[in-house]
Each structure stands twice: as structure tokens, then as C-alpha cells.
CSV table of C-alpha atoms and ligand atoms in Angstrom, one decimal:
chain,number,residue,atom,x,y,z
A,24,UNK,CA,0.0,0.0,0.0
A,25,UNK,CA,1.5,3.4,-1.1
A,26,UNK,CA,2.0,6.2,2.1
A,27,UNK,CA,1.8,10.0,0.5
A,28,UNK,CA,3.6,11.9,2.5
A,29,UNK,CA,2.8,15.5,4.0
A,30,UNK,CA,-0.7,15.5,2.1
A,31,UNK,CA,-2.1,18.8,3.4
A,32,UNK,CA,-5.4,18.1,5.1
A,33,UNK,CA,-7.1,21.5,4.2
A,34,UNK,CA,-7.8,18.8,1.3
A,35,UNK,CA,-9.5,16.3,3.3
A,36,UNK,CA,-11.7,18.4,5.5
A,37,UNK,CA,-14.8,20.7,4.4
A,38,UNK,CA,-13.7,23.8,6.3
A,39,UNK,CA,-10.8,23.5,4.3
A,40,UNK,CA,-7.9,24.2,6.8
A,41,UNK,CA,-5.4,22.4,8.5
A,42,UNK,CA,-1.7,21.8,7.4
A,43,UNK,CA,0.3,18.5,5.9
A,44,UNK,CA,0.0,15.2,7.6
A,45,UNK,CA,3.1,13.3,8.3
A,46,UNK,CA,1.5,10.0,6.5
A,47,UNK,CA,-1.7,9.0,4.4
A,48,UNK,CA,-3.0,5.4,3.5
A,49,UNK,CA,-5.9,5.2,1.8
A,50,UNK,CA,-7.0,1.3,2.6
A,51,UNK,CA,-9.5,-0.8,-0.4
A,52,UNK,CA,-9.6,-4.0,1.8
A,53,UNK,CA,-9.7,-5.0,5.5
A,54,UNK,CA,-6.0,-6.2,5.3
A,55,UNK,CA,-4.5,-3.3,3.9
A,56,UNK,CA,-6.2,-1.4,6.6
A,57,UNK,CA,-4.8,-4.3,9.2
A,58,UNK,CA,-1.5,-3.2,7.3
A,59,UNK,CA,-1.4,0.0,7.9
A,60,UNK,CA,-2.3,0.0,11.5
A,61,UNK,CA,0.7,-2.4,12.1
A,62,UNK,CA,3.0,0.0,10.0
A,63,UNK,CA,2.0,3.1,12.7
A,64,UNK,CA,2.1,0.7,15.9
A,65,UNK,CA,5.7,-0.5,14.7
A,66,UNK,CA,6.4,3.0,13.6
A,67,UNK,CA,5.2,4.7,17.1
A,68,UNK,CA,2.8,6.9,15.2
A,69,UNK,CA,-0.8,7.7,15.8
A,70,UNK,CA,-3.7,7.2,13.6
A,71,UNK,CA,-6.4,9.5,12.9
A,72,UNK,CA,-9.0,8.2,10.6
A,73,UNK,CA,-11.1,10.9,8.3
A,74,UNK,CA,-14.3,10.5,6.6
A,75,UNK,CA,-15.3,13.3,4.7
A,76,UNK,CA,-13.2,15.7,7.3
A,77,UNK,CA,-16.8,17.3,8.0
A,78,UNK,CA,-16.7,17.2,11.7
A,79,UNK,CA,-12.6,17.9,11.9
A,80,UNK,CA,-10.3,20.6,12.7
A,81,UNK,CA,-6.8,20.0,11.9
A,82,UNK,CA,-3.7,22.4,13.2
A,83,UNK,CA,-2.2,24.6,10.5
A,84,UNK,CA,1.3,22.9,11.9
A,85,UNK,CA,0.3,20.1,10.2
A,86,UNK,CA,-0.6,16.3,12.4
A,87,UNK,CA,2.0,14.3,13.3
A,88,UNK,CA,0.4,10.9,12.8
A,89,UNK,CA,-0.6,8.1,9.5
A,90,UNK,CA,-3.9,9.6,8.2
A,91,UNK,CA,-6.5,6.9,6.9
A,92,UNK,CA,-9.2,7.3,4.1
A,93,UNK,CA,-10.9,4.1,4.2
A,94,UNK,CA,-11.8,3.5,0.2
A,95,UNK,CA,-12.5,0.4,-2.0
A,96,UNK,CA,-14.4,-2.5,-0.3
A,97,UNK,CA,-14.1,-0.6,2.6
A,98,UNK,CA,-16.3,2.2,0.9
A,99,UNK,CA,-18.4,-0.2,-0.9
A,100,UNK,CA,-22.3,-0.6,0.6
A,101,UNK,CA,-24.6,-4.1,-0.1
A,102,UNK,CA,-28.1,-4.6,0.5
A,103,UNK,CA,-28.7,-8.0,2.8
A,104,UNK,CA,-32.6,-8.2,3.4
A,105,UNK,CA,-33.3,-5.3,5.6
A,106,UNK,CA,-30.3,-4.9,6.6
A,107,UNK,CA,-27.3,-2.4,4.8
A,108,UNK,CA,-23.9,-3.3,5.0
A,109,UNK,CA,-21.3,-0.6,4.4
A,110,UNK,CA,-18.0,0.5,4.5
A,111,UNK,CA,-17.1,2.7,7.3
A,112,UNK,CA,-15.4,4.9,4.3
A,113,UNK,CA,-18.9,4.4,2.7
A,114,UNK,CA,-20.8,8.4,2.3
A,115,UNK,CA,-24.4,9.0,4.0
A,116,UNK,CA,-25.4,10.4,0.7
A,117,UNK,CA,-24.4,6.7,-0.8
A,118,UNK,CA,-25.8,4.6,2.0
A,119,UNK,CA,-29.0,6.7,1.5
A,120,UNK,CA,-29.2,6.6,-2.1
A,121,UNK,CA,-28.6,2.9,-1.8
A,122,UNK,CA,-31.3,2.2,0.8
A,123,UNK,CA,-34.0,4.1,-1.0
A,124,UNK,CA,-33.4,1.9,-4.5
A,125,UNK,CA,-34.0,-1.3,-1.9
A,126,UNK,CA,-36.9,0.7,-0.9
A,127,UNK,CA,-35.5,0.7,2.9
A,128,UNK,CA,-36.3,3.5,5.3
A,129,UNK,CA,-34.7,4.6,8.7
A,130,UNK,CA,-31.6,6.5,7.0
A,131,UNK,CA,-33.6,10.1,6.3
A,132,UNK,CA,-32.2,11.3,9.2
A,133,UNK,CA,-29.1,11.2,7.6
A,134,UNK,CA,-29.5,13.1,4.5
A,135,UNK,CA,-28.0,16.6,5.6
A,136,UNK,CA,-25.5,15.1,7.2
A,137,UNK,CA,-22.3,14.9,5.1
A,138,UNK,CA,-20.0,12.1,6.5
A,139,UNK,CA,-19.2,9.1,6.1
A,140,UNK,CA,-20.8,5.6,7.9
A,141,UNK,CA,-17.5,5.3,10.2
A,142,UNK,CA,-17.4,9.3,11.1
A,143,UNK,CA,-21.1,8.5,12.1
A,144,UNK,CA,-20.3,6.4,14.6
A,145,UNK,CA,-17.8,7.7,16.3
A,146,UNK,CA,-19.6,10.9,16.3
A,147,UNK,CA,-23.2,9.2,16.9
A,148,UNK,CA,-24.1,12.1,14.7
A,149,UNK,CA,-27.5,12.7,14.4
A,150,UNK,CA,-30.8,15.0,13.0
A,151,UNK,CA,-34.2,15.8,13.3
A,152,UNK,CA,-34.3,13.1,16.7
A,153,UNK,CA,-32.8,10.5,15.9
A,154,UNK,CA,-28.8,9.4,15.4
A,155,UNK,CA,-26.7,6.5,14.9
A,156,UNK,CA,-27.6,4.6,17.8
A,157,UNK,CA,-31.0,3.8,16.3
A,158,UNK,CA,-30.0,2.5,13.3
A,159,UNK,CA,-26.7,0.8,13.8
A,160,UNK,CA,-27.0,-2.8,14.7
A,161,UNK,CA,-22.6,-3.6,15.0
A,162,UNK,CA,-19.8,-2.0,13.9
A,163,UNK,CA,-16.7,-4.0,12.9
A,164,UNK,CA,-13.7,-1.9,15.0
A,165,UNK,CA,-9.9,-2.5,13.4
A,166,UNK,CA,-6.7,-2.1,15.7
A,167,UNK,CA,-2.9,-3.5,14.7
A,168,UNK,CA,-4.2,-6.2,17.1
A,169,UNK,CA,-7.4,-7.5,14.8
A,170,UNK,CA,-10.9,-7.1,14.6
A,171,UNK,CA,-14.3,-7.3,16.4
A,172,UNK,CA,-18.0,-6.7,15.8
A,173,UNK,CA,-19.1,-4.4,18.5
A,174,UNK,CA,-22.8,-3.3,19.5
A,175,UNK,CA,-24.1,0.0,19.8
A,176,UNK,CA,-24.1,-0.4,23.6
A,177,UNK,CA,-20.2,-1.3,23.4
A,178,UNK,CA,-19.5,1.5,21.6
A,179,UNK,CA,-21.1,3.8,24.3
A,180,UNK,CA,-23.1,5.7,22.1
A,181,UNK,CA,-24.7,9.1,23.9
A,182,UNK,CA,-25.1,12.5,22.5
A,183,UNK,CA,-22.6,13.1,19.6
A,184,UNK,CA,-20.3,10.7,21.5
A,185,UNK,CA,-18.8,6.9,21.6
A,186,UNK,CA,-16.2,5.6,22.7
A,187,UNK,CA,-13.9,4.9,20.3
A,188,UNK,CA,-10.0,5.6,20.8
A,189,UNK,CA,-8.6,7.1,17.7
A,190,UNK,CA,-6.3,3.7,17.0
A,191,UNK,CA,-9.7,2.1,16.8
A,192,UNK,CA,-10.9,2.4,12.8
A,193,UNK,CA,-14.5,1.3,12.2
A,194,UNK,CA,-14.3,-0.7,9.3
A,195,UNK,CA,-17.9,-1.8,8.3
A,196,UNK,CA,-21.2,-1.1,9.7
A,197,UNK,CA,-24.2,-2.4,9.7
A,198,UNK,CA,-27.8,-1.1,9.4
A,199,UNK,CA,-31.1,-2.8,10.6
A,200,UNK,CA,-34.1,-0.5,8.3
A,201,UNK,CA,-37.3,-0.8,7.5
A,202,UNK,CA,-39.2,-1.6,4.3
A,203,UNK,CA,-40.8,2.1,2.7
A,204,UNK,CA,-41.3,2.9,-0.6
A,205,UNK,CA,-39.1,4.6,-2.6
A,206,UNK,CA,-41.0,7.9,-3.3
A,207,UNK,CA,-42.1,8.3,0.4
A,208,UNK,CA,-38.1,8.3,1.3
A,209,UNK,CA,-37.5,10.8,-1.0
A,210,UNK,CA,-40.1,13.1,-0.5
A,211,UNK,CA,-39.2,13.0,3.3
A,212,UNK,CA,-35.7,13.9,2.2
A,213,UNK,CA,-37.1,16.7,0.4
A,214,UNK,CA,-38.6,18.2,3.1
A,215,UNK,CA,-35.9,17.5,5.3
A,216,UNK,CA,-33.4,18.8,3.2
A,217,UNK,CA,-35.3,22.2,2.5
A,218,UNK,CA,-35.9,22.4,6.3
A,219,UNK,CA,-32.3,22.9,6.7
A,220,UNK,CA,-31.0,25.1,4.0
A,221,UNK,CA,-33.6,27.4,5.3
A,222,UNK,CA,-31.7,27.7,8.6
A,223,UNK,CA,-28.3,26.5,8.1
A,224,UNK,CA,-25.3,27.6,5.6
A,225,UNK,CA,-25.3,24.8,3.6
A,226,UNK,CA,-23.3,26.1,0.7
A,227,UNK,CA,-20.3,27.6,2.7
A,228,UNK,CA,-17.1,25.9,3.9
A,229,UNK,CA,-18.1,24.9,7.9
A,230,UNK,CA,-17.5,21.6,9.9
A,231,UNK,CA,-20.8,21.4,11.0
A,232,UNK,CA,-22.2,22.4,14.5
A,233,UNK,CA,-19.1,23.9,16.5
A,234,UNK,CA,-20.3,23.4,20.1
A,235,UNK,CA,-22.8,20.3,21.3
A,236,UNK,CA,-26.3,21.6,22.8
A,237,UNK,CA,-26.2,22.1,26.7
A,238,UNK,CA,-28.9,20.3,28.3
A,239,UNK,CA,-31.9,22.6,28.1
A,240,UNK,CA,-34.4,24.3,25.6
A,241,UNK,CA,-31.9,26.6,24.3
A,242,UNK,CA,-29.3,25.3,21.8
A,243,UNK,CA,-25.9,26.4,21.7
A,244,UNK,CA,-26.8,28.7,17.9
A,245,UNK,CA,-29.4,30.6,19.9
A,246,UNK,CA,-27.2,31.1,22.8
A,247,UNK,CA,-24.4,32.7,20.5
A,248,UNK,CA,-27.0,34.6,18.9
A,249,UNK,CA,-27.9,35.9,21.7
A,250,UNK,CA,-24.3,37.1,23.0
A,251,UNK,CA,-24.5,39.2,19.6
A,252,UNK,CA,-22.2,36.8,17.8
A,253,UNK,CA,-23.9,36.2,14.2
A,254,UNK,CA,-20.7,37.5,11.8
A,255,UNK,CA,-18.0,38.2,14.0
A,256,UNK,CA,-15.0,37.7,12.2
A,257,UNK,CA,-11.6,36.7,12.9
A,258,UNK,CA,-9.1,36.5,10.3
A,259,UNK,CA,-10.6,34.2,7.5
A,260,UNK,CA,-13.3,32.7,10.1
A,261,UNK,CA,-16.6,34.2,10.5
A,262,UNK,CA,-19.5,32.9,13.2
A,263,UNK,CA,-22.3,32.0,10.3
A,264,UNK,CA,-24.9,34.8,10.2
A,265,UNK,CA,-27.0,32.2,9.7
A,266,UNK,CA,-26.7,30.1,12.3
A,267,UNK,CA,-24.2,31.2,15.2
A,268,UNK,CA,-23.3,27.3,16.4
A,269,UNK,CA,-21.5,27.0,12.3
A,270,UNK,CA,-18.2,28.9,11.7
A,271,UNK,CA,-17.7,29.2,8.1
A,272,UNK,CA,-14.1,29.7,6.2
A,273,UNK,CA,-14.9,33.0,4.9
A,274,UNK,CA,-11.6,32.9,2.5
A,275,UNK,CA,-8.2,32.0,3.1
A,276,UNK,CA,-9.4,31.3,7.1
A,277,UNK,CA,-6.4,29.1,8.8
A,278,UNK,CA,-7.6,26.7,11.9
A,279,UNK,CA,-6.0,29.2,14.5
A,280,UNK,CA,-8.6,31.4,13.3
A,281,UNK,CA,-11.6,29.2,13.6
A,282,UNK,CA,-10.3,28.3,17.0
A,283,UNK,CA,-10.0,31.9,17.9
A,284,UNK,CA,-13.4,32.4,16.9
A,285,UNK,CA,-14.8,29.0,19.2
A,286,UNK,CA,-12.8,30.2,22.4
A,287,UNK,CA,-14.6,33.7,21.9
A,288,UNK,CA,-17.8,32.5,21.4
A,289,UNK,CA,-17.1,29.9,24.8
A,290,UNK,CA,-16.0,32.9,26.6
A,291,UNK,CA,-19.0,35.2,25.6
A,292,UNK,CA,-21.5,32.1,26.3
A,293,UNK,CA,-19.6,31.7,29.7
A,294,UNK,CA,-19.8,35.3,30.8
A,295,UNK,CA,-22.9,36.3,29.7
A,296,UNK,CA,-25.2,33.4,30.3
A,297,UNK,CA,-23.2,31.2,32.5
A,298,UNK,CA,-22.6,28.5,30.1
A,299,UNK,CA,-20.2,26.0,29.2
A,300,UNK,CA,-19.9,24.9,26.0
A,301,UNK,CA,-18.4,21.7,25.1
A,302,UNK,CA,-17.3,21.7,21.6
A,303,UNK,CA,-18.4,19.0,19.1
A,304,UNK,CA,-16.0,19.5,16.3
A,305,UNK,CA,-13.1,17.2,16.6
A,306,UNK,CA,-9.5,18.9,16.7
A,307,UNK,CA,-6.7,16.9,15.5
A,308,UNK,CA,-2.9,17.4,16.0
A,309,UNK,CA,-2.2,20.5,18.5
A,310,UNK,CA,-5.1,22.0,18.6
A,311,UNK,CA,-6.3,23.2,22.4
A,312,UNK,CA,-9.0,26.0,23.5
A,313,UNK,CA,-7.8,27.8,26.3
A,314,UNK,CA,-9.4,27.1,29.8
A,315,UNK,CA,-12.1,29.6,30.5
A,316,UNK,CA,-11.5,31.7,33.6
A,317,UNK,CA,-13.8,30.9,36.8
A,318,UNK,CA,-15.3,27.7,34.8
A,319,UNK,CA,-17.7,26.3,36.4
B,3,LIG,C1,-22.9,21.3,6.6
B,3,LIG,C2,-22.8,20.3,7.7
B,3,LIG,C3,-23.9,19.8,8.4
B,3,LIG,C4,-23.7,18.9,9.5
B,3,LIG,N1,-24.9,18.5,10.1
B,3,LIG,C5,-24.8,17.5,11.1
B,3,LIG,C6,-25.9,17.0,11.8
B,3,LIG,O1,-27.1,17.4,11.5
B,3,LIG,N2,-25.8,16.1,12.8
B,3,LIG,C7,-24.5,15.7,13.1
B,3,LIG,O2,-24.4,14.8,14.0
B,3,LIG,N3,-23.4,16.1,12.5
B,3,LIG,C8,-23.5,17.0,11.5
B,3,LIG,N4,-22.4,17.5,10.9
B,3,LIG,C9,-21.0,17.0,11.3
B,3,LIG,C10,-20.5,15.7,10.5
B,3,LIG,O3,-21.1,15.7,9.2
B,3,LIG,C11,-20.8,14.4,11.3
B,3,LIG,O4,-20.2,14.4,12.6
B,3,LIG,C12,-20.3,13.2,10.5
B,3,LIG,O5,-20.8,12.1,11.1
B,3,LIG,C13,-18.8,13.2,10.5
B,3,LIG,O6,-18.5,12.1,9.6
B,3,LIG,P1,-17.1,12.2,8.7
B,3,LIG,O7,-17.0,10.9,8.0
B,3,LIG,O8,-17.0,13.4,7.9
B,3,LIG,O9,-16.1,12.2,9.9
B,3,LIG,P2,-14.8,13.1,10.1
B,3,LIG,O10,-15.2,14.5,10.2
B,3,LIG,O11,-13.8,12.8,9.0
B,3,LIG,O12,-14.2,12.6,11.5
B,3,LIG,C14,-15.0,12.9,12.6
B,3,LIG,C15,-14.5,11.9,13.7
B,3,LIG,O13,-14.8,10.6,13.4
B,3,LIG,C16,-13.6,9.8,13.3
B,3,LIG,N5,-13.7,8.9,12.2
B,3,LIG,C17,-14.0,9.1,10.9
B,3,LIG,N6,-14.1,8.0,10.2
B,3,LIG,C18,-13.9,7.0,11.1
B,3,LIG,C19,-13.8,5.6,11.0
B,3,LIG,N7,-14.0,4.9,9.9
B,3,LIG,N8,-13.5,4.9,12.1
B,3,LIG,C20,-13.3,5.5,13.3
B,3,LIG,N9,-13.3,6.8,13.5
B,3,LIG,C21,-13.6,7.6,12.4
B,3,LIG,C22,-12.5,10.8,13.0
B,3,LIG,O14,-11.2,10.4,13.4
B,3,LIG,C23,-12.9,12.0,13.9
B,3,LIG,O15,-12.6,11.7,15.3
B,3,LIG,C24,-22.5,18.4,9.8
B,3,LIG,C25,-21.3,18.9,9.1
B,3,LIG,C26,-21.5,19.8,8.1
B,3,LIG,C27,-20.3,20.2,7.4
């Protein structure tokens, strides 16, 4: 299997920041992907898998670590009965697409959320009530050590969290649906799809929702709209006048600047309603906020 060396990862992430990383494999089958993972235990070097980069920041100084993109049979989605069987490299928009032509329902949820099956899981990401944890029925979970099926409960799903370690590559998933026909899938889609460009900036460059919701009515885009944050800019990186809880790469924006921007809008949301917000955008390589003072 061919490593590319310091591939920037601005490429491989929809905000479109972050600097090179020291290795990239790009797996087709489960045993180059068993490869690679012995190749960065032997090497001392940490993995960080990426999806479709949609829920990732990277540091502009680049990630010290082997980068995987999981593609070929470990991209490729089958229909088994009720049940889809996917890639963890395999797209939502795919899996979808796929599941509607088999006339199965259950995935809607899914279709304004750009990632991949594998990024879903560790993410448990999730729409309109309903997330991972409702569909998946195992996950197959790669380490240099071998491979396991693991169940929802396993895998520790809760709010926009598992439990997966970042050695731990989901490799294939699997999806119990339901039978629907075709046009009602798509006409859901349709409505679920218009619900959200009407309220979200689905054309821009973002990584999706910055912070996770606090427990409560309000959600974390109201709250920064409320501390007057809707366009603040710093550098490239502007707070979505959209929707305040999206930062969006304005042009030329690095990651320091989008991570400028989320300890800003923490501290504002801190001091001015008492909240702390836990961020739901994954940072790779050295990427920190800054400790808010007097945190509760
Ligand atoms: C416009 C927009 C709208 C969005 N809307 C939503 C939404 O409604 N709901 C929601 O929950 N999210 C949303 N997101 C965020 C994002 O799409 C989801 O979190 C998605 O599941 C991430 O998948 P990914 O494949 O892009 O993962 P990445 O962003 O590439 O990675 C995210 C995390 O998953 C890990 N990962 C990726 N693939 C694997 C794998 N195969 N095995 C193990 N770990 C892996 C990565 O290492 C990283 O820790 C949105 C993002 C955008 C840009």
C-alpha cells in the first residue's frame, strides 16, 4: 500500500484548513487497513482516521500521525434483506441513495449530514431526533491487534459521543431499516433537506455544529446569537450569520482562526449566560481552547 507523504489536510476536510500530515494510507480492503495500523504501531505513530473531514479541525502545523481514508471494499455498501452493510469509508449520501433503491427506510435522518458511515459512529451524529444509535446494529472496529464486531451499547453511544479511541478504525457497519417505498423516502428527504437550508449555511465551507447543545431548551446557535455573535470575524473565520453554532471559512481562514473564533464564542457564552460549551468538532494534531477563567 503506497504512504503519500505531508498531504495537506485542508484537502480532506470541508472547512478546508489544516496543514500537511506526516503520513496518508488510503486502505481498499480490510487487510490493507490491518497493514497500515501495524506499519504506525511498529512506527510509534498515531492514527487519525477521516471521513469526509466534516466534523474535523486540523492544526495549520500540520498532524503528526498516519492519516486513513478508508476506500474500495471498505467504501463499498450491499443490501442484505433489511439490513445495509457498508463500509465505514462508505458516504451517508451513498448509503442513502442505496437504501431508497431497496426501498428501505430509517436513514432520512441522515441526508444533511455529510460524512461518512465510520465518522457517524464515532460521532453518533445525528438529526431531526434521531442518530446513529437507532439504526446501527454492529460496527466491525480495526486495531494493529485484529478485529471485532461491537454493538451499539459497546460502543457507548450518547449525545454526539462513543467511545472509540482514535487507533480504533470502524471498518464496516451495519444497518437494521425498515421496508418504505421509494417515493415516500424521497419526498421525506425533500422536506428535510429544504428544512435545513432554510436555517443553516449549507453552501459555505463549515465543519458542521461547532459546540454540542447544553442540556436545556436553548441550543448552543441561539445562545451565541444571543451574545451578539452572528458574523464576528476573525481572520478568514466568521460565526455564520446564519446560524451562530457554524463557523464558516470565509476565504483563506487558517484553523488558529476558527479556533480563535470557538474560544470567543465559549468565553462570551460563559460570561454572559453562565454556560459551558463543550465543543463537538473534533481537533486533530495541537489544537487546544484555552481554559475559561472561573469555569464552572
Ligand atoms: C454542513 C454540515 C452539516 C452537518 N450536520 C450535522 C448534523 O445534522 N448532525 C450531526 O451529528 N453532524 C453534522 N455534521 C457533522 C458531521 O457531518 C458528522 O459528525 C459526521 O458524522 C462526520 O463524519 P465524517 O465521516 O465526515 O467524519 P470526520 O469529520 O472525517 O471525522 C470525525 C471523527 O470521526 C472519526 N472517524 C471518521 N471515520 C472513522 C472511522 N471509519 N473509524 C473511526 N473513526 C472515524 C475521526 O477520526 C474523527 O474523530 C455536519 C457537518 C457539516 C459540514
Amino acid at each position: 500500500m503506497r504512504i503519500e507523504r505531508d498531504v495537506p489536510l485542508a484537502k480532506l476536510t470541508t472547512i478546508g484548513t489544516g496543514g500537511p500530515a506526516r503520513a496518508l494510507a488510503r486502505p481498499r480492503s480490510l487487510g490493507e487497513l490491518e497493514e497500515a495500523l501495524r506499519f504506525a504501531a511498529s512506527d510509534g505513530l498515531g492514527v487519525v482516521t477521516v471521513g469526509l473531514g466534516s466534523n474535523l479541525l486540523a492544526a495549520d502545523e500540520g498532524v503528526d500521525a498516519l492519516v486513513l481514508r478508508l476506500e474500495g471494499e471498505l467504501a463499498e455498501v450491499t443490501v442484505d434483506g433489511d439490513t445495509l452493510v457498508v463500509g465505514g469509508g462508505a458516504t451517508n449520501a451513498v448509503c442513502l441513495h442505496r437504501a431508497r433503491a431497496a426501498g428501505l427506510g430509517g436513514l432520512e435522518f441522515a441526508c444533511a449530514i455529510p460524512g461518512t458511515a465510520g465518522g457517524g459512529v464515532r460521532m453518533n451524529a445525528g438529526a431531526y431526533g434521531r442518530d446513529w444509535s437507532d439504526v446501527l446494529v454492529r460496527a466491525l472496529v480495526v486495531t494493529a491487534d485484529g478485529s471485532t464486531w461491537v454493538t451499539p451499547a459497546e460502543l457507548g453511544l450518547t449525545y454526539r459521543h462513543s467511545d472509540l479511541r482514535p487507533e480504533q478504525v470502524v471498518a464496516r457497519v451495519e444497518y437494521r431499516l425498515e421496508p418504505r417505498p421509494p417515493d415516500e423516502i424521497k419526498s421525506t428527504v425533500a422536506e428535510l433537506v429544504a428544512r435545513r437550508k432554510a436555517t443553516q449555511p449549507t453552501n459555505k465551507r463549515t465543519f458542521g455544529s461547532v459546540f454540542k447543545n447544553p442540556p436545556g431548551d436553548m441550543g448552543a446557535g441561539e445562545m451565541l446569537e444571543r451574545c451578539g455573535l452572528k458574523g464576528h470575524r476573525i481572520g478568514g473565520a466568521t460565526i455564520s450569520p446564519k446560524h451562530a453554532n457554524f463557523i464558516e471559512n470565509a476565504g483563506g481562514a487558517t484553523s488558529a482562526d476558527c479556533l480563535a473564533l470557538m474560544h470567543e464564542a465559549r468565553r462570551r457564552a460563559h460570561e454572559e449566560l453562565g454556560v459551558v460549551l463543550e465543543h463537538e468538532v473534533v481537533l486533530v494534531g495541537a489544537l487546544e481552547l484555552e481554559p475559561l477563567q472561573h469555569a464552572s
